Amino acid sequence: MLTALENRLTQDITPADSAELAALAAQVSIPDLIRVVEHVPAKRGALMFRLLAKDRALHVFEALDSGHQADLLAALRDEEITGFFTEMDPDDRAALLDEVPASVADKLLRGLTRRERDLTSALLGYPKGSIGRRMSPEVVPVRASRTAAYALDLLRNREAEYETLYMIPVMDDTRRLVGVVSLRDLFTAPADTTVADLMNAPISAYATDDEERVARELLAVGRIAMPIVDAEDRIVGVLTVDDALEIAEAADTEDAARHGGHEPLRRPYLSTPVLSVVKSRIVWLLVLAVSAVLTVQVLEIFEATLAEVVVLALFIPLLTGTGGNTGNQAATTVTRALALGDVWSRDVLAVLWREARIGFTLGAVLGSLGFLVASLVYGTSIGAVIGLTLLSVCTMAASLGGVMPIIAKTVGADPAVFSNPFISTFCDATGLIMYFLIAKAVLGL
């Protein structure tokens, strides 16, 4: 059925085909429907939404990236847009509003009830990239002085106001966070036990903290949710593990894209317009094209050296490729370590010393191999030049690749941007300079 539905959506469709498409869509599971919508253009996806039952359509819509949701909104009717938007959680609404024009955002907000509008607007008041934008404000703390029986009654009566029922924040009389209590503990405790006797020490974050750092912290500690507080430690929301996974996945996708020298698409590949893909790649290609002039200039400076020993030109691709790959390996490893919290900005000297040793060891192995092979074919002098250059280039590239992400993070830039594209180009130019200087010294040119 899934293949039949996909094939049918790629063909010309008339109003008379609606019944056939609706029957096909009704037999496809929610996960498969999500895959179908992600693989067809937005207009075709919007057509399928009109044929789905409201609850199935909402499940599919909420599972899409906010960028893809915005594309679909442009192809749906006003009443359908309002229906989807009203049923979404406040944090999902806030993410979607960042993707649509201001006029559309105002229209969507006006269609909400006052309570839902206030919840959504509160999230939009936090800076972009902060966990306040991604938390759910739907949380009802319980006072530490209350009993387990009272807390359970609160959960039953106000269940609709909770994002999660399995972790309940505990507050004092001023709404400040003092602990958390699990549903299991409340359910198994004697009815007259106070919440203060059941609660555990909280692991929380401030609403203005970086969303990726908080999400990874929650995933690292293995909790189902984390309370979010304001500057005065008052509870303002909760981050659940499913939202943390989405944030971490989005951050990993963004890092992977920038490691490859392009901006993330923020929507499924097959449903992204070709022009948008071009825009995501062209900037870095232009930067690399301009920066490659450095390599050409280095070759021009050492043109006389190349003319005297032409064989040196044969090894240029080997040396530049080795340097770029070594630097990229180091940068990728350290960027990932930064994201996971294994490395901090203050560790820059430790990382530099560690990567210098790693690069030296790699260079010694590759340099010895390069010396043997080049010596057998071109003589020991050329072999010595290749071996020493590989040793030097690997040490330099690993050291640079290790510290550049840390420097980027320290100055507020994205560490991923300083990985593959930048380091490859820099190592090419620097590696060639080292190569020709070593050749001149060893060969006496």
XYZ file of N, CA and C in Angstrom, residues 14-258:
735
model
N -6.751 14.287 -10.143
C -7.946 15.096 -10.364
C -8.878 14.918 -9.159
N -9.851 15.800 -8.996
C -10.806 15.638 -7.880
C -11.464 14.266 -7.849
N -11.613 13.643 -8.999
C -12.262 12.332 -9.048
C -11.402 11.247 -8.407
N -10.096 11.524 -8.238
C -9.187 10.523 -7.653
C -9.155 10.584 -6.127
N -9.862 11.514 -5.518
C -9.784 11.710 -4.067
C -10.174 10.467 -3.284
N -11.235 9.797 -3.719
C -11.700 8.616 -2.996
C -10.654 7.503 -3.033
N -10.031 7.323 -4.188
C -8.993 6.285 -4.308
C -7.811 6.585 -3.392
N -7.356 7.850 -3.386
C -6.218 8.236 -2.549
C -6.562 8.120 -1.069
N -7.760 8.526 -0.693
C -8.168 8.442 0.704
C -8.188 6.989 1.173
N -8.647 6.090 0.320
C -8.679 4.663 0.678
C -7.269 4.111 0.850
N -6.364 4.516 -0.041
C -4.976 4.067 0.078
C -4.328 4.605 1.345
N -4.527 5.896 1.618
C -3.911 6.520 2.793
C -4.440 5.923 4.088
N -5.715 5.528 4.111
C -6.315 4.982 5.327
C -5.699 3.641 5.711
N -5.081 2.949 4.747
C -4.503 1.634 5.009
C -3.003 1.694 5.324
N -2.456 2.893 5.321
C -1.013 3.065 5.568
C -0.809 3.527 7.014
N 0.221 2.985 7.674
C 0.496 3.335 9.064
C 1.011 4.774 9.176
N 0.940 5.318 10.397
C 1.404 6.690 10.641
C 2.881 6.858 10.261
N 3.805 5.983 10.709
C 5.218 6.144 10.309
C 5.415 6.134 8.802
N 4.653 5.285 8.104
C 4.782 5.245 6.649
C 4.206 6.503 6.002
N 3.126 7.027 6.566
C 2.576 8.283 6.053
C 3.579 9.422 6.202
N 4.295 9.434 7.324
C 5.321 10.463 7.536
C 6.383 10.369 6.457
N 6.818 9.156 6.158
C 7.841 8.973 5.113
C 7.331 9.433 3.747
N 6.058 9.163 3.466
C 5.485 9.587 2.187
C 5.504 11.108 2.080
N 5.048 11.797 3.127
C 4.992 13.260 3.104
C 6.395 13.847 2.952
N 7.383 13.221 3.576
C 8.758 13.721 3.498
C 9.380 13.502 2.119
N 8.796 12.607 1.315
C 9.386 12.284 0.020
C 8.673 12.921 -1.165
N 7.615 13.686 -0.906
C 6.904 14.323 -2.018
C 6.930 15.831 -1.827
N 6.765 16.596 -2.900
C 6.715 18.061 -2.768
C 5.598 18.495 -1.827
N 5.743 19.713 -1.275
C 4.801 20.206 -0.270
C 3.365 20.228 -0.787
N 3.162 20.617 -2.040
C 1.801 20.693 -2.572
C 1.150 19.314 -2.612
N 1.939 18.291 -2.971
C 1.395 16.929 -2.981
C 1.117 16.451 -1.556
N 2.020 16.804 -0.634
C 1.801 16.432 0.758
C 0.555 17.079 1.326
N 0.317 18.346 0.965
C -0.881 19.046 1.438
C -2.148 18.380 0.897
N -2.072 17.905 -0.333
C -3.219 17.206 -0.918
C -3.556 15.958 -0.109
N -2.525 15.231 0.322
C -2.771 14.022 1.088
C -3.339 14.351 2.472
N -2.881 15.457 3.074
C -3.388 15.852 4.383
C -4.893 16.060 4.343
N -5.404 16.585 3.253
C -6.840 16.865 3.145
C -7.662 15.577 3.093
N -6.994 14.467 2.784
C -7.704 13.193 2.664
C -7.629 12.352 3.931
N -6.805 12.775 4.906
C -6.623 12.002 6.131
C -7.623 12.415 7.200
N -7.926 11.476 8.083
C -8.718 11.815 9.264
C -7.932 12.822 10.098
N -8.652 13.674 10.843
C -8.004 14.782 11.543
C -6.923 14.304 12.505
N -7.194 13.231 13.280
C -6.215 12.782 14.260
C -4.977 12.213 13.586
N -5.150 11.487 12.474
C -3.992 10.936 11.747
C -3.187 12.074 11.098
N -3.887 13.052 10.548
C -3.193 14.182 9.922
C -2.366 14.949 10.944
N -2.914 15.117 12.153
C -2.189 15.852 13.196
C -0.941 15.093 13.636
N -1.048 13.769 13.787
C 0.113 12.959 14.166
C 1.233 13.111 13.139
N 0.881 13.056 11.880
C 1.879 13.190 10.817
C 2.484 14.586 10.824
N 1.635 15.591 10.944
C 2.105 16.983 10.889
C 3.080 17.276 12.027
N 2.776 16.811 13.241
C 3.639 17.091 14.394
C 4.987 16.406 14.287
N 5.070 15.308 13.514
C 6.330 14.577 13.388
C 7.292 15.219 12.390
N 6.822 16.183 11.612
C 7.660 16.804 10.582
C 8.543 17.896 11.173
N 9.647 18.191 10.491
C 10.487 19.320 10.882
C 9.705 20.617 10.709
N 10.055 21.628 11.525
C 9.317 22.891 11.472
C 9.412 23.546 10.097
N 10.551 23.401 9.419
C 10.684 23.967 8.083
C 9.727 23.322 7.096
N 9.579 22.009 7.184
C 8.655 21.300 6.303
C 7.208 21.652 6.652
N 6.923 21.811 7.953
C 5.585 22.233 8.357
C 5.227 23.579 7.743
N 6.195 24.503 7.725
C 5.940 25.823 7.145
C 5.630 25.717 5.656
N 6.333 24.827 4.945
C 6.059 24.632 3.517
C 4.643 24.106 3.297
N 4.217 23.186 4.163
C 2.879 22.622 4.030
C 1.793 23.655 4.334
N 2.064 24.511 5.312
C 1.072 25.539 5.650
C 0.755 26.423 4.455
N 1.780 26.694 3.650
C 1.581 27.553 2.489
C 0.666 26.901 1.455
N 0.537 25.565 1.528
C -0.276 24.861 0.541
C -1.630 24.412 1.085
N -1.890 24.659 2.368
C -3.154 24.252 2.980
C -4.135 25.420 3.056
N -5.406 25.101 3.214
C -6.432 26.134 3.377
C -6.369 26.721 4.780
N -6.921 27.910 4.957
C -6.862 28.608 6.239
C -7.437 27.778 7.387
N -8.592 27.153 7.158
C -9.222 26.415 8.258
C -8.399 25.185 8.640
N -7.725 24.595 7.653
C -6.870 23.444 7.963
C -5.642 23.895 8.750
N -5.075 25.025 8.374
C -3.911 25.572 9.087
C -4.266 25.837 10.546
N -5.375 26.496 10.763
C -5.791 26.837 12.128
C -6.016 25.580 12.959
N -6.605 24.560 12.348
C -6.858 23.316 13.077
C -5.580 22.646 13.533
N -4.602 22.549 12.635
C -3.316 21.938 12.995
C -2.623 22.751 14.081
N -2.598 24.054 13.909
C -1.844 24.921 14.818
C -2.435 24.894 16.225
N -3.742 24.854 16.316
C -4.406 24.856 17.621
C -4.092 23.591 18.401
N -3.969 22.464 17.716
C -3.764 21.183 18.384
C -2.299 20.921 18.741
N -1.377 21.730 18.248
C 0.041 21.507 18.520
C 0.403 21.911 19.950
N 1.498 21.336 20.460
C 2.016 21.748 21.760
C 2.656 23.131 21.640
N 2.700 23.906 22.735
C 3.254 25.265 22.671
C 4.684 25.325 22.143
N 5.549 24.377 22.541
C 6.935 24.403 22.069
C 7.023 24.131 20.575
N 6.155 23.240 20.063
C 6.134 22.985 18.620
C 5.602 24.200 17.866
N 4.640 24.891 18.460
C 4.120 26.108 17.830
C 5.220 27.161 17.726
N 5.981 27.333 18.799
C 7.050 28.338 18.800
C 8.077 28.046 17.709
N 8.434 26.762 17.536
C 9.398 26.396 16.492
C 8.838 26.684 15.105
N 7.539 26.410 14.907
C 6.913 26.654 13.610
C 6.831 28.143 13.301
N 6.519 28.950 14.302
C 6.387 30.398 14.090
C 7.702 31.032 13.646
N 8.828 30.427 14.001
C 10.122 30.936 13.551
C 10.331 30.733 12.052
N 9.555 29.826 11.456
C 9.758 29.470 10.050
C 8.803 30.174 9.094
N 7.750 30.813 9.626
C 6.739 31.406 8.743
C 6.864 32.928 8.762
N 6.360 33.609 7.726
C 6.381 35.079 7.707
C 5.619 35.672 8.892
N 5.980 36.898 9.259
C 5.372 37.548 10.426
C 3.857 37.669 10.285
N 3.389 37.965 9.075
C 1.946 38.118 8.874
C 1.205 36.805 9.131
N 1.806 35.706 8.706
C 1.199 34.385 8.941
C 1.249 34.045 10.428
N 2.371 34.373 11.081
C 2.511 34.102 12.514
C 1.438 34.837 13.317
N 1.220 36.106 12.998
C 0.190 36.881 13.700
C -1.191 36.266 13.512
N -1.462 35.833 12.304
C -2.764 35.233 11.996
C -2.963 33.937 12.782
N -1.903 33.125 12.872
C -1.991 31.863 13.594
C -2.194 32.099 15.085
N -1.482 33.067 15.642
C -1.614 33.355 17.073
C -3.009 33.863 17.416
N -3.593 34.639 16.525
C -4.934 35.178 16.793
C -5.988 34.078 16.835
N -5.709 32.955 16.201
C -6.669 31.854 16.188
C -6.646 30.995 17.438
N -5.704 31.263 18.362
C -5.591 30.468 19.584
C -6.475 31.027 20.694
N -6.769 30.177 21.659
C -7.425 30.671 22.866
C -6.431 31.539 23.633
N -6.950 32.342 24.574
C -6.069 33.229 25.316
C -4.995 32.447 26.066
N -5.364 31.326 26.703
C -4.388 30.544 27.461
C -3.290 29.997 26.551
N -3.700 29.409 25.416
C -2.707 28.838 24.509
C -1.834 29.922 23.886
N -2.416 31.072 23.610
C -1.638 32.187 23.051
C -0.607 32.683 24.065
N -1.013 32.765 25.338
C -0.085 33.215 26.380
C 1.065 32.220 26.557
N 0.762 30.911 26.522
C 1.805 29.891 26.663
C 2.809 29.975 25.513
N 2.280 30.134 24.302
C 3.156 30.195 23.130
C 3.977 31.472 23.117
N 3.343 32.591 23.432
C 4.050 33.879 23.439
C 5.154 33.900 24.493
N 4.930 33.222 25.626
C 5.957 33.170 26.672
C 7.214 32.485 26.154
N 7.064 31.434 25.366
C 8.224 30.735 24.804
C 8.946 31.611 23.783
N 8.188 32.363 22.990
C 8.795 33.223 21.974
C 9.583 34.362 22.602
N 9.356 34.627 23.892
C 10.096 35.691 24.563
C 11.518 35.303 24.919
N 11.856 34.017 24.847
C 13.221 33.581 25.146
C 14.089 33.664 23.891
N 15.406 33.821 24.040
C 16.285 33.951 22.868
C 16.258 32.688 22.006
N 16.450 32.861 20.707
C 16.563 31.707 19.822
C 17.790 30.892 20.215
N 17.650 29.582 20.190
C 18.744 28.711 20.576
C 18.778 28.399 22.057
N 17.901 29.029 22.838
C 17.846 28.749 24.276
C 16.846 27.633 24.539
N 17.017 26.953 25.659
C 16.118 25.853 25.979
C 14.722 26.363 26.310
N 14.598 27.656 26.652
C 13.281 28.221 26.896
C 12.375 28.141 25.685
N 12.964 28.171 24.477
C 12.181 28.058 23.240
C 11.679 26.635 23.016
N 12.375 25.660 23.613
C 12.070 24.259 23.314
C 11.388 23.526 24.463
N 11.319 24.142 25.634
C 10.672 23.484 26.773
C 9.155 23.513 26.600
N 8.479 22.713 27.391
C 7.022 22.786 27.443
C 6.618 23.558 28.697
N 5.794 24.589 28.550
C 5.337 25.326 29.740
C 4.198 24.609 30.462
N 3.777 23.477 29.915
C 2.649 22.749 30.500
C 3.146 21.868 31.640
N 3.295 22.477 32.792
C 3.774 21.780 33.973
C 3.088 22.373 35.193
N 2.678 21.512 36.120
C 2.017 21.962 37.345
C 2.820 21.407 38.521
N 3.669 22.212 39.151
C 4.464 21.713 40.281
C 3.570 21.425 41.484
N 4.088 20.622 42.390
C 3.387 20.339 43.639
C 4.247 20.860 44.788
N 3.605 21.385 45.824
C 4.348 21.909 46.962
C 4.941 20.768 47.798
N 6.118 21.028 48.345
C 6.806 20.008 49.142
C 6.022 19.633 50.390
N 5.199 20.537 50.886
C 4.450 20.286 52.123
C 3.196 19.443 51.916
N 2.819 19.199 50.666
C 1.609 18.427 50.392
C 1.868 16.936 50.600
N 0.772 16.177 50.704
C 0.888 14.727 50.892
C 0.872 14.018 49.537
N 1.256 12.741 49.550
C 1.236 11.941 48.322
C -0.182 11.828 47.772
N -1.171 11.689 48.673
C -2.569 11.587 48.228
C -3.007 12.860 47.516
N -2.632 14.005 48.069
C -2.983 15.280 47.431
C -2.325 15.384 46.049
N -1.055 14.992 45.947
C -0.335 15.081 44.673
C -0.991 14.199 43.618
N -1.409 12.990 43.999
C -2.063 12.093 43.036
C -3.400 12.658 42.588
N -4.151 13.256 43.489
C -5.409 13.896 43.104
C -5.161 15.053 42.135
N -4.082 15.799 42.374
C -3.721 16.904 41.487
C -3.429 16.386 40.083
N -2.713 15.265 40.004
C -2.395 14.686 38.700
C -3.655 14.239 37.977
N -4.582 13.652 38.712
C -5.818 13.175 38.079
C -6.671 14.338 37.564
N -6.782 15.370 38.370
C -7.678 16.481 38.036
C -7.115 17.413 36.971
N -5.780 17.513 36.880
C -5.167 18.471 35.946
C -4.261 17.777 34.947
N -4.582 16.551 34.651
C -3.747 15.735 33.760
C -3.476 16.415 32.418
N -4.475 17.116 31.886
C -4.330 17.746 30.580
C -3.292 18.857 30.577
N -2.918 19.369 31.747
C -1.968 20.481 31.831
C -0.519 20.015 31.962
N -0.294 18.694 31.986
C 1.052 18.165 32.157
C 1.626 17.681 30.827
N 2.867 18.036 30.556
C 3.581 17.475 29.415
C 3.979 16.035 29.718
N 4.397 15.766 30.940
C 4.718 14.408 31.371
C 4.231 14.220 32.800
N 3.736 13.017 33.090
C 3.238 12.719 34.429
C 4.253 11.931 35.254
N 5.364 11.569 34.642
C 6.290 10.649 35.303
C 7.352 11.354 36.134
N 7.526 12.645 35.956
C 8.451 13.437 36.753
C 7.743 14.723 37.131
N 7.498 14.909 38.418
C 6.752 16.072 38.884
C 7.703 17.003 39.632
N 7.851 18.259 39.180
C 8.679 19.211 39.926
C 8.042 19.537 41.280
N 8.888 19.736 42.265
C 8.431 20.084 43.611
C 8.910 21.496 43.928
N 8.011 22.332 44.457
C 8.353 23.730 44.723
C 8.088 24.078 46.186
N 8.669 25.201 46.609
C 8.340 25.713 47.934
C 7.196 26.719 47.797
N 6.913 27.457 48.842
C 5.768 28.375 48.808
C 5.975 29.560 47.876
N 7.211 29.799 47.409
C 7.490 30.895 46.470
C 7.672 30.397 45.042
N 7.310 29.145 44.786
C 7.383 28.491 43.481
C 8.829 28.197 43.056
N 9.766 28.260 43.966
C 11.150 27.912 43.634
C 11.314 26.390 43.632
N 12.088 25.902 42.701
C 12.313 24.460 42.570
C 13.152 23.955 43.740
N 12.650 22.920 44.422
C 13.403 22.329 45.537
C 13.655 20.837 45.335
N 13.007 20.229 44.362
C 13.207 18.804 44.121
C 12.307 18.289 43.024
N 12.367 16.978 42.798
C 11.479 16.313 41.837
C 11.006 15.012 42.485
N 9.817 14.569 42.095
C 9.284 13.319 42.618
C 8.707 12.524 41.455
N 8.882 11.227 41.486
C 8.398 10.380 40.394
C 6.984 9.892 40.682
N 6.276 9.582 39.638
C 4.920 9.050 39.787
C 4.958 7.719 40.533
N 5.975 6.930 40.289
C 6.108 5.637 40.967
C 6.175 5.829 42.483
N 6.997 6.785 42.928
C 7.137 7.026 44.370
C 5.834 7.531 44.976
N 5.131 8.394 44.258
C 3.859 8.896 44.764
C 2.823 7.772 44.869
N 2.819 6.905 43.889
C 1.814 5.842 43.814
C 2.039 4.780 44.888
N 3.297 4.498 45.208
C 3.596 3.418 46.158
C 3.715 3.894 47.608
N 3.784 5.207 47.824
C 3.961 5.731 49.178
C 2.638 5.752 49.933
N 2.694 5.663 51.280
C 1.468 5.839 52.083
C 0.830 7.194 51.792
N -0.482 7.264 51.851
C -1.214 8.452 51.429
C -0.831 9.703 52.209
N -0.451 9.538 53.489
C -0.161 10.711 54.301
C 1.309 11.120 54.283
N 2.114 10.462 53.474
C 3.531 10.816 53.365
C 3.660 12.161 52.651
N 4.476 13.049 53.171
C 4.654 14.348 52.509
C 5.561 14.200 51.290
N 5.328 15.060 50.334
C 6.139 15.052 49.110
C 7.611 15.338 49.435
N 7.850 16.149 50.457
C 9.230 16.465 50.844
C 10.006 15.207 51.217
N 9.314 14.207 51.784
C 9.975 12.962 52.174
C 10.227 12.049 50.976
N 9.567 12.303 49.868
C 9.689 11.434 48.689
C 10.579 12.031 47.593
N 10.740 13.331 47.619
C 11.420 13.997 46.496
C 12.922 13.725 46.502
N 13.507 13.856 45.286
C 14.953 13.734 45.083
C 15.520 15.080 44.680
N 16.846 15.196 44.813
C 17.508 16.438 44.402
C 17.301 16.650 42.904
N 16.954 17.860 42.488
C 16.657 18.091 41.066
C 17.905 18.331 40.232
N 17.827 17.922 38.970
C 18.795 18.331 37.954
C 18.032 19.251 37.020
N 18.365 20.519 37.026
C 17.580 21.506 36.285
C 18.478 22.355 35.403
N 17.844 23.233 34.631
C 18.574 24.170 33.767
C 17.802 25.482 33.729
N 18.528 26.553 33.414
C 17.882 27.857 33.268
C 17.296 27.988 31.863
N 16.207 28.715 31.766
C 15.506 28.851 30.486
C 16.365 29.514 29.415
N 17.356 30.296 29.824
C 18.218 30.986 28.853
C 19.447 30.165 28.469
N 19.613 28.962 29.037
C 20.763 28.118 28.702
C 20.667 27.607 27.266
N 21.816 27.260 26.691
C 21.865 26.750 25.318
C 21.091 25.440 25.203
N 20.236 25.342 24.196
C 19.351 24.186 24.062
C 20.116 22.876 23.856
N 21.175 22.911 23.036
C 21.913 21.676 22.776
C 22.619 21.179 24.035
N 23.228 22.094 24.785
C 23.940 21.682 26.003
C 22.976 21.058 27.004
N 21.809 21.674 27.189
C 20.831 21.154 28.146
C 20.286 19.810 27.672
N 19.991 19.695 26.385
C 19.454 18.436 25.853
C 20.450 17.295 26.054
N 21.712 17.541 25.783
C 22.715 16.488 25.945
C 22.927 16.153 27.423
N 22.772 17.141 28.281
C 22.887 16.875 29.715
C 21.764 15.958 30.182
N 20.544 16.224 29.711
C 19.414 15.371 30.076
C 19.626 13.947 29.565
N 20.080 13.803 28.333
C 20.315 12.472 27.769
C 21.436 11.752 28.513
N 22.436 12.506 28.954
C 23.576 11.892 29.642
C 23.188 11.331 31.005
N 22.300 12.032 31.720
C 21.920 11.566 33.059
C 20.828 10.502 33.020
N 20.218 10.300 31.853
C 19.243 9.228 31.704
C 17.912 9.472 32.384
N 17.554 10.734 32.599
C 16.248 11.054 33.196
C 15.192 11.190 32.095
N 13.932 11.072 32.493
C 12.851 11.179 31.520
C 12.481 12.621 31.239
N 12.810 13.524 32.172
C 12.486 14.941 31.994
C 13.359 15.765 32.930
N 13.412 17.068 32.654
C 14.218 17.989 33.464
C 13.440 19.283 33.668
N 13.318 19.754 34.909
C 12.646 21.037 35.137
C 13.486 22.193 34.586
N 12.812 23.202 34.071
C 13.466 24.414 33.581
C 13.012 25.578 34.462
N 13.971 26.386 34.894
C 13.659 27.469 35.841
C 14.112 28.809 35.275
N 13.585 29.898 35.858
C 14.014 31.227 35.451
C 15.212 31.661 36.294
N 15.603 32.922 36.192
C 16.789 33.414 36.897
C 16.648 33.360 38.402
N 15.409 33.303 38.893
C 15.161 33.240 40.331
C 14.821 31.829 40.792
N 15.123 30.826 39.947
C 14.899 29.408 40.264
C 13.429 29.045 40.391
N 12.559 29.835 39.788
C 11.141 29.496 39.779
C 10.846 28.635 38.553
N 9.985 27.658 38.728
C 9.704 26.699 37.657
C 8.894 27.359 36.549
N 9.393 27.243 35.311
C 8.691 27.832 34.171
C 8.344 26.801 33.103
N 8.907 25.595 33.204
C 8.625 24.593 32.189
C 9.359 23.304 32.463
N 9.289 22.405 31.475
C 9.942 21.106 31.609
C 10.438 20.680 30.224
N 11.614 20.066 30.186
C 12.150 19.491 28.948
C 12.043 17.986 29.050
N 11.356 17.359 28.101
C 11.194 15.907 28.119
C 12.247 15.252 27.239
N 12.449 13.965 27.458
C 13.526 13.255 26.775
C 13.285 13.190 25.266
N 12.020 13.138 24.823
C 11.767 13.086 23.379
C 12.156 14.393 22.700
N 11.898 15.523 23.384
C 12.331 16.807 22.829
C 13.848 16.928 22.855
N 14.483 16.392 23.899
C 15.944 16.413 23.982
C 16.559 15.620 22.832
N 15.953 14.491 22.500
C 16.458 13.680 21.381
C 16.333 14.446 20.056
N 15.228 15.158 19.880
C 15.045 15.944 18.647
C 16.099 17.046 18.548
N 16.376 17.713 19.662
C 17.377 18.789 19.663
C 18.749 18.229 19.332
N 19.118 17.105 19.964
C 20.435 16.505 19.725
C 20.554 16.024 18.278
N 19.475 15.439 17.746
C 19.510 14.969 16.358
C 19.672 16.136 15.388
N 18.948 17.236 15.646
C 19.058 18.417 14.787
C 20.465 18.999 14.842
N 21.060 19.019 16.048
C 22.423 19.549 16.192
C 23.431 18.667 15.468
N 23.256 17.346 15.563
C 24.164 16.427 14.867
C 24.031 16.569 13.354
N 22.795 16.745 12.884
C 22.573 16.931 11.441
C 23.231 18.217 10.960
N 23.117 19.275 11.751
C 23.730 20.553 11.396
C 25.252 20.443 11.362
N 25.822 19.766 12.358
C 27.271 19.599 12.393
C 27.762 18.782 11.201
N 27.025 17.700 10.884
C 27.416 16.862 9.757
C 27.380 17.647 8.452
N 26.362 18.490 8.289
C 26.255 19.302 7.075
C 27.426 20.273 6.969
N 27.735 20.946 8.062
C 28.810 21.935 8.016
C 30.179 21.294 7.909
